[in-house]
PDB file of C-alpha atoms and ligand atoms in Angstrom:
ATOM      1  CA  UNK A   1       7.561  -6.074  -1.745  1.00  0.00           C
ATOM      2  CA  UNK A   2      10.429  -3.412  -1.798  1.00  0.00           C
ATOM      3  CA  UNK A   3      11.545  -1.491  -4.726  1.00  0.00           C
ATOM      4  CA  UNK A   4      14.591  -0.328  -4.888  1.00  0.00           C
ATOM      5  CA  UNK A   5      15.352   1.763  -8.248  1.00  0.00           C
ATOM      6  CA  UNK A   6      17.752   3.892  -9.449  1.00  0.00           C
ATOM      7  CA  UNK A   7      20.632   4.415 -11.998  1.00  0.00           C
ATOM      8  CA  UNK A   8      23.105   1.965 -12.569  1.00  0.00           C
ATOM      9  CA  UNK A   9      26.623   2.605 -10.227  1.00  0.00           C
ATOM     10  CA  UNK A  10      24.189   4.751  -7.181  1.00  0.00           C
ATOM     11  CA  UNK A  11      25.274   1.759  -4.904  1.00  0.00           C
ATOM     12  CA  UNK A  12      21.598   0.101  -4.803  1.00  0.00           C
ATOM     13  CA  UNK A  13      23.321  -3.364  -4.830  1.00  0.00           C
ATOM     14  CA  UNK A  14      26.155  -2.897  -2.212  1.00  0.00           C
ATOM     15  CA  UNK A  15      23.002  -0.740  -0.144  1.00  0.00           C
ATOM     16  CA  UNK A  16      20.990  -3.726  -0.662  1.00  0.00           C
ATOM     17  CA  UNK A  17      23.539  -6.589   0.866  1.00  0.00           C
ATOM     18  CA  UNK A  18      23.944  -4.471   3.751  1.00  0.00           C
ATOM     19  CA  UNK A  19      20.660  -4.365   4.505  1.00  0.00           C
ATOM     20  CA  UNK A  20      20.285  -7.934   3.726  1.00  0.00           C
ATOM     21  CA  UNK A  21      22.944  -8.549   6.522  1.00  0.00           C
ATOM     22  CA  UNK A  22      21.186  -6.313   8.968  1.00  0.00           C
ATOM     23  CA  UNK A  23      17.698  -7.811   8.205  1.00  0.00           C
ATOM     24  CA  UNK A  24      18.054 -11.099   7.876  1.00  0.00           C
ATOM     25  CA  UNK A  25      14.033 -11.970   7.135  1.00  0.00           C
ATOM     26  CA  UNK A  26      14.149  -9.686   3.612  1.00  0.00           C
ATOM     27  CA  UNK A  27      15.238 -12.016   0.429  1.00  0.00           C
ATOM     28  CA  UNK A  28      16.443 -10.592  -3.045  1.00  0.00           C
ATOM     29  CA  UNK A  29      14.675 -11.266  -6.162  1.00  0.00           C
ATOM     30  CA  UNK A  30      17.370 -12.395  -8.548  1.00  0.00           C
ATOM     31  CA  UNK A  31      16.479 -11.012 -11.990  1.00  0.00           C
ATOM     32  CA  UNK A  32      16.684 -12.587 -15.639  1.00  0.00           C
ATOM     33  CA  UNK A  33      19.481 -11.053 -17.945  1.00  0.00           C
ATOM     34  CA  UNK A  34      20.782 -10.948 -21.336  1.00  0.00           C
ATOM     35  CA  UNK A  35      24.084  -9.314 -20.484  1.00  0.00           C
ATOM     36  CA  UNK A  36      26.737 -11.187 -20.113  1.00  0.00           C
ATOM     37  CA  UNK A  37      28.220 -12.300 -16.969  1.00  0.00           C
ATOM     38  CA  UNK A  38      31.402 -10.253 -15.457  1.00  0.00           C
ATOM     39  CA  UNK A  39      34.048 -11.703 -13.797  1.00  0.00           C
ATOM     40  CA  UNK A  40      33.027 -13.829 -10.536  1.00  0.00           C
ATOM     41  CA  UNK A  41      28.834 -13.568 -11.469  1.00  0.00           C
ATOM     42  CA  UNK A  42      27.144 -16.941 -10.980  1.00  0.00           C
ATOM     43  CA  UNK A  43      24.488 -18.204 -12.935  1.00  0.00           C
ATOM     44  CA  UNK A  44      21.406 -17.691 -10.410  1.00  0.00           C
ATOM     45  CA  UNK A  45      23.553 -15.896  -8.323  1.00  0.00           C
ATOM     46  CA  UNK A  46      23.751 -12.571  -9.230  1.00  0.00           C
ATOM     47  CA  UNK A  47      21.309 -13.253 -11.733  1.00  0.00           C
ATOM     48  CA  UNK A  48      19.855 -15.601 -14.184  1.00  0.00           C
ATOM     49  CA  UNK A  49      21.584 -15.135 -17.460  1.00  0.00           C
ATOM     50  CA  UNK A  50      19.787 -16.019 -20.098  1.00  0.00           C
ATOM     51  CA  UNK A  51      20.079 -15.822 -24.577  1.00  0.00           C
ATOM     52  CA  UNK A  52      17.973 -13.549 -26.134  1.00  0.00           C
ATOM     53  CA  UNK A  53      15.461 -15.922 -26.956  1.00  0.00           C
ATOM     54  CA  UNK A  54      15.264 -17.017 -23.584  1.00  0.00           C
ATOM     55  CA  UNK A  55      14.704 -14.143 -23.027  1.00  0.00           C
ATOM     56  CA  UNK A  56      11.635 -13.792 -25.690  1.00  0.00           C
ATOM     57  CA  UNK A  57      10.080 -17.302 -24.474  1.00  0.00           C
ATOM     58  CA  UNK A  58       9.870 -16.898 -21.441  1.00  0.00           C
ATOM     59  CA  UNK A  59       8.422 -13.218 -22.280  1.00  0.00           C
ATOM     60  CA  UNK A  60       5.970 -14.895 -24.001  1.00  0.00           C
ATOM     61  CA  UNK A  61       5.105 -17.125 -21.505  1.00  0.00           C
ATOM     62  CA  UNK A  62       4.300 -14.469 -19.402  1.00  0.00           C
ATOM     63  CA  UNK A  63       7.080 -14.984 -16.825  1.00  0.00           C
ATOM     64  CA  UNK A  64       7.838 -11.659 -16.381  1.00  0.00           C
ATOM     65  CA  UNK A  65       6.468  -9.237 -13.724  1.00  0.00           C
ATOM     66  CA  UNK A  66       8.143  -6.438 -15.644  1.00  0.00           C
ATOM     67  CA  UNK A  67      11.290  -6.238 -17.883  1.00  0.00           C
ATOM     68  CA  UNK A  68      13.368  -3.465 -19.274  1.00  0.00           C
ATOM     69  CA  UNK A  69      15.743  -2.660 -22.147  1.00  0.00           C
ATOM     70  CA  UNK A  70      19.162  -0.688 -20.214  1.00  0.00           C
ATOM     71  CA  UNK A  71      22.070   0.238 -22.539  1.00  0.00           C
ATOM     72  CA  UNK A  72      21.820  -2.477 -24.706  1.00  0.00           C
ATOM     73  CA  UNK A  73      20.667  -5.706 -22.450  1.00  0.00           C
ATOM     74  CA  UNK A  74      17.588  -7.020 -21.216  1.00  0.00           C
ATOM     75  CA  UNK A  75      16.392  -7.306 -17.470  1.00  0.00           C
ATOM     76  CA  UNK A  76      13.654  -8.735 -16.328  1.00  0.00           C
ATOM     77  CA  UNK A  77      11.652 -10.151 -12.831  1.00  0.00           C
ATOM     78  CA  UNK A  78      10.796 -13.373 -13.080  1.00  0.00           C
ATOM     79  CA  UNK A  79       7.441 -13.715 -11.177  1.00  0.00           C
ATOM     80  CA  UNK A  80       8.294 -16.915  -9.418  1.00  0.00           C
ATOM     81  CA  UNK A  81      11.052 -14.748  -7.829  1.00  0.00           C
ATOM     82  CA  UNK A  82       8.426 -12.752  -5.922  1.00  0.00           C
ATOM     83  CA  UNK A  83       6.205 -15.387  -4.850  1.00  0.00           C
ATOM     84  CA  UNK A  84       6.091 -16.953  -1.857  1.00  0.00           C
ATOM     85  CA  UNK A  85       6.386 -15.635   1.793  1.00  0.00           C
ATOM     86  CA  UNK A  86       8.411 -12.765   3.516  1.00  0.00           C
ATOM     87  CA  UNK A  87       9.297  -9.754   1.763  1.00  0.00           C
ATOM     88  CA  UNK A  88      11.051  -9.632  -1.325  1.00  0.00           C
ATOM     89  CA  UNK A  89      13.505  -6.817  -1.935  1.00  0.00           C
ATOM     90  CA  UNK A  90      13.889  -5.739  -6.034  1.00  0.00           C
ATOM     91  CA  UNK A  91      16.347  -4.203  -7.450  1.00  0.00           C
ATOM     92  CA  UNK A  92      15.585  -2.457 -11.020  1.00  0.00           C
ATOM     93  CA  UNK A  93      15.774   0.220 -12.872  1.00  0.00           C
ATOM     94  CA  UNK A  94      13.433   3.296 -13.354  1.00  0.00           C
ATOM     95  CA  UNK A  95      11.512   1.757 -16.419  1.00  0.00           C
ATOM     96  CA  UNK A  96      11.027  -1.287 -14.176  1.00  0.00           C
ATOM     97  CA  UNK A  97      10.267   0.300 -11.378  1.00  0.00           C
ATOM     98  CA  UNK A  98       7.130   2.224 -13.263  1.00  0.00           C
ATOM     99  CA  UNK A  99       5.953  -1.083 -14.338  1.00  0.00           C
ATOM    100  CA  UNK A 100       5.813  -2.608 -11.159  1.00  0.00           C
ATOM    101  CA  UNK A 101       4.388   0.049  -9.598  1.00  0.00           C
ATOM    102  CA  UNK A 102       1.373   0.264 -12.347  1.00  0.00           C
ATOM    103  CA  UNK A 103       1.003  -3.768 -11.339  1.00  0.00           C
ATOM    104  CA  UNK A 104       1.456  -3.238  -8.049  1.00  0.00           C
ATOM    105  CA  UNK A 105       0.724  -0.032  -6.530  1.00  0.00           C
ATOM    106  CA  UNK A 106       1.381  -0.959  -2.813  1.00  0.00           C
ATOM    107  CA  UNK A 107       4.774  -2.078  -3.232  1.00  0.00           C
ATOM    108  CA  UNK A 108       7.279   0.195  -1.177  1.00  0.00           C
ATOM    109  CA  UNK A 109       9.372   1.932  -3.923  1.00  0.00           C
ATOM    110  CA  UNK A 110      12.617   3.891  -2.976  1.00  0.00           C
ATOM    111  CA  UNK A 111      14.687   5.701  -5.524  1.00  0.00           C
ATOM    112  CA  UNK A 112      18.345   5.535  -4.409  1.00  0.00           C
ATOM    113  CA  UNK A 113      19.734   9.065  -5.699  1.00  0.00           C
ATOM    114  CA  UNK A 114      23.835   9.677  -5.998  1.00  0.00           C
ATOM    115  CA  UNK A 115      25.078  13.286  -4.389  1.00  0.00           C
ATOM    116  CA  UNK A 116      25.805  14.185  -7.797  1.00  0.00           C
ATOM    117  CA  UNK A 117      26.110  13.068 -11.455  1.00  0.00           C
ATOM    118  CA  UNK A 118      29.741  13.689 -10.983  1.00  0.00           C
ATOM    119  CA  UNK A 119      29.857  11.385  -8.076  1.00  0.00           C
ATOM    120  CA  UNK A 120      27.904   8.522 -10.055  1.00  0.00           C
ATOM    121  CA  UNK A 121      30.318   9.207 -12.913  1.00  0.00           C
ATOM    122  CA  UNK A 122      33.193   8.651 -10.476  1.00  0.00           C
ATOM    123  CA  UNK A 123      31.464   5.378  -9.318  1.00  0.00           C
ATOM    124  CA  UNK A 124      31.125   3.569 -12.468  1.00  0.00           C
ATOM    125  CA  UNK A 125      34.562   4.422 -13.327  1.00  0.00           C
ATOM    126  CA  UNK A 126      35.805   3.253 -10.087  1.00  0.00           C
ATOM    127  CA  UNK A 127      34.062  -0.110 -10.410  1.00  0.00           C
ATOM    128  CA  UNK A 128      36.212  -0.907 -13.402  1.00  0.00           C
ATOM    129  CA  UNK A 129      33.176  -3.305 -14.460  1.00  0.00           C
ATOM    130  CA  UNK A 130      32.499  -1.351 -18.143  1.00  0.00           C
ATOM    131  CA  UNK A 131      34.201   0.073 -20.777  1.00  0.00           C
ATOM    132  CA  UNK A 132      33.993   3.585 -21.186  1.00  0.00           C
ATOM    133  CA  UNK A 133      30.906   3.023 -23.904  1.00  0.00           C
ATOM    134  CA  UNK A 134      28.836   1.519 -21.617  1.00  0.00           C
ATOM    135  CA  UNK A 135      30.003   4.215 -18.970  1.00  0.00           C
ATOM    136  CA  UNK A 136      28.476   7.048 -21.043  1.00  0.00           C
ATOM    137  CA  UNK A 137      25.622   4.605 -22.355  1.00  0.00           C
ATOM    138  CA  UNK A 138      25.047   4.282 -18.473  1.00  0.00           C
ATOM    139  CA  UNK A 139      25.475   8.273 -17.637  1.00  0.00           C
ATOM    140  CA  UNK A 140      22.898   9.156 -20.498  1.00  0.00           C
ATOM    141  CA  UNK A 141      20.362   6.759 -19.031  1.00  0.00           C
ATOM    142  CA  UNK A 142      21.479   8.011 -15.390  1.00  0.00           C
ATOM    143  CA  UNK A 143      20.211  11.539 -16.151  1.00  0.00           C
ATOM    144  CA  UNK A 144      16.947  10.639 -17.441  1.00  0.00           C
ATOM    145  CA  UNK A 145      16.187   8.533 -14.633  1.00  0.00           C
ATOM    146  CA  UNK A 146      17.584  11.294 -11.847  1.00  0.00           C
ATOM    147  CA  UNK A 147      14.497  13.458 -13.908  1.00  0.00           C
ATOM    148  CA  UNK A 148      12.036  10.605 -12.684  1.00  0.00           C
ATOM    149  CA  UNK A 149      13.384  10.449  -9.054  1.00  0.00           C
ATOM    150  CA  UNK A 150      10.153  12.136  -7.625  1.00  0.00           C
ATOM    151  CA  UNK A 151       7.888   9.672  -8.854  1.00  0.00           C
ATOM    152  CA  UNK A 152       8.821   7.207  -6.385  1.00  0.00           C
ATOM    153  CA  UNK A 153       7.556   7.330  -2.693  1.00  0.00           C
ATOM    154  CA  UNK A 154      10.877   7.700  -0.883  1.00  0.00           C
ATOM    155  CA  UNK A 155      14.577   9.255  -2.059  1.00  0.00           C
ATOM    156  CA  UNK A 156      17.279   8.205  -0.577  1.00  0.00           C
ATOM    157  CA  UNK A 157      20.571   9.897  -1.380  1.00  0.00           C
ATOM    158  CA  UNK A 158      24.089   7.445  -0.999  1.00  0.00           C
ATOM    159  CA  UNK A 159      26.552   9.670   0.344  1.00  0.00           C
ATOM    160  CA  UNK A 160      27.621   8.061   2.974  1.00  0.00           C
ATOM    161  CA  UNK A 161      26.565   3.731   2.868  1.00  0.00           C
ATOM    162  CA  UNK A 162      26.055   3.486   6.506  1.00  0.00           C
ATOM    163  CA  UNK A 163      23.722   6.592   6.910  1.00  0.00           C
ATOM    164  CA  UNK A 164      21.813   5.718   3.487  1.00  0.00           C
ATOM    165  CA  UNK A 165      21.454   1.773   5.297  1.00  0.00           C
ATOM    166  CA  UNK A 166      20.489   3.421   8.481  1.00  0.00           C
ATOM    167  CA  UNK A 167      17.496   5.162   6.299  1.00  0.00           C
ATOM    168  CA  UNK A 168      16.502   2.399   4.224  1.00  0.00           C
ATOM    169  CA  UNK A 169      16.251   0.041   7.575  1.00  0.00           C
ATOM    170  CA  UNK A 170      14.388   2.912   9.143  1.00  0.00           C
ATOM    171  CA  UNK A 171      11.445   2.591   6.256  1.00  0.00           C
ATOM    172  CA  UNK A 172      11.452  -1.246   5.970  1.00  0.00           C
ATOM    173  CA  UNK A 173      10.770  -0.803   9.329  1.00  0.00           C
ATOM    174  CA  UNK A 174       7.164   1.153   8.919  1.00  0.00           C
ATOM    175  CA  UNK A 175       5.963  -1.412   6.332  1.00  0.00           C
ATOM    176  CA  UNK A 176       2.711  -3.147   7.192  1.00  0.00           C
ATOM    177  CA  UNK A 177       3.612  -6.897   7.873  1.00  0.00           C
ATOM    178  CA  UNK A 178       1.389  -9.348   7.401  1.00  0.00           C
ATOM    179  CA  UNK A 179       0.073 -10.678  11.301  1.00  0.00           C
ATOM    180  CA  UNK A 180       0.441 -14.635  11.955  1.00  0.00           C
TER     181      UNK A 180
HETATM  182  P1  5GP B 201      23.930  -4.262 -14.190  1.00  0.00           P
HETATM  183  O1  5GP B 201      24.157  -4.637 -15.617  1.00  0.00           O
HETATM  184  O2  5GP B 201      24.866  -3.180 -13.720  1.00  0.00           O
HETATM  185  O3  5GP B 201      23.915  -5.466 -13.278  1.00  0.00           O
HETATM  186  O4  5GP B 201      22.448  -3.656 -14.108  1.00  0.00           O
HETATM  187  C1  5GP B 201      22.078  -2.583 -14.905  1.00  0.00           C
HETATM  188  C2  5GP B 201      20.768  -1.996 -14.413  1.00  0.00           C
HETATM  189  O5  5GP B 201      19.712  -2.948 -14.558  1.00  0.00           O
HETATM  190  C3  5GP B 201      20.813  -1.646 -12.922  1.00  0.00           C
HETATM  191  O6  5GP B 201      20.227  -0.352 -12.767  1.00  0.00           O
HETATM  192  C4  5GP B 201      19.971  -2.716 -12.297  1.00  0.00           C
HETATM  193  O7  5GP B 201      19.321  -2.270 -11.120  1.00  0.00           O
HETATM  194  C5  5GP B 201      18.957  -2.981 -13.379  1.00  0.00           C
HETATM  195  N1  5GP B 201      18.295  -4.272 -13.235  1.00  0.00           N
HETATM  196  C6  5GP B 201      18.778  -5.403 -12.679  1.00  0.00           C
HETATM  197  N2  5GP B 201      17.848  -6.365 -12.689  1.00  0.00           N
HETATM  198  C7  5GP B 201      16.735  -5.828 -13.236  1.00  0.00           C
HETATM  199  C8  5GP B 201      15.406  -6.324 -13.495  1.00  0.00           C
HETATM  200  O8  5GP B 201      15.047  -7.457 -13.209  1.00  0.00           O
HETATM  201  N3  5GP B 201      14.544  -5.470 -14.084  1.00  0.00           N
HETATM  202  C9  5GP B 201      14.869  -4.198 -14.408  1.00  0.00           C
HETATM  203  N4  5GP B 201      13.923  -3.458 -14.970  1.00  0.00           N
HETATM  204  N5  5GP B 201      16.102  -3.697 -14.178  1.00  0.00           N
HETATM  205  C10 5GP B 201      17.017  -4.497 -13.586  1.00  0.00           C
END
């Protein structure tokens, strides 16, 4: 398993389907959420969007490997994501990340950084995907989790996509596999 964390508009998700291009045998966990869909998201797509008490049962059900509150919706991985064979890419945020760590200590955990806080401020502008609430809502949860970036094994900063891909390849690459 391969954690990828860090805060929301560093470019883990456009990092992530270039890597998925280049190494074709990794597969992407798609995570439970109670946002709500932007434009061009498909259900169990992107992710699995699902009500708040969704949410709750299947919480309650223990579906969850780990789940998060982030400015104001719910995320979650849904454990049948990660079974199975191959290795399973994830892509959370800090609070996540900690909790799959604490579950599963010898998961590969990489904490995409931005050059700066400008830069990531830039970024979620840039997207156009949130209003300018849930820009700062995003920012103030951006610098705590830039304080937590040396918890995590490896830090990759996204300057430039291709050289943070190059990187990210370059560690997938030392994991242990399992033998046949
Ligand atoms: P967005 O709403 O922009 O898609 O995601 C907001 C944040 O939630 C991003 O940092 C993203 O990585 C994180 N996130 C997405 N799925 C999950 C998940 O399953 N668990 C946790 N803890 N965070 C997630």
């Amino acid at each position: 398993m391969i954690v990828i964390t860090g805060p929301s508009g560093v470019g883990k998700g456009t990092l992530i389907r270039t890597l998925l291009d280049r190494l074709p045998g990794l597969r992407l966990s798609v995570s439970a959420t109670t946002r709500a869909p932007r434009p061009g998201e498909q259900d169990g797509r992107e992710y699995h969007f699902l009500t708040s008490s969704e949410f709750d049962r299947r919480l309650a059900r223990g579906d969850f490997l780990e789940h998060a509150t982030y400015a104001g919706n719910r995320y979650g991985t849904l454990r049948s994501e990660v079974e199975g064979e191959g290795i399973v890419v994830l892509e959370i945020e800090v609070e996540g990340a900690r909790q799959v760590r604490a579950a599963q200590p010898d998961a590969m955990q990489v904490f995409i950084a931005p050059p700066s806080l400008e830069a990531l401020r830039e970024r979620l502008i840039g997207r156009g995907a949130d209003s300018s609430d849930t820009i700062e809502a995003r920012l103030t949860a951006a610098e705590a989790e830039l304080a937590a970036k040396h918890e995590f094994g490896h830090v990759i900063v996204n300057d430039r996509l291709e050289q943070a891909v190059e990187e990210l390849a370059t560690l997938v690459g030392t994991m242990d596999t399992p033998q046949p």
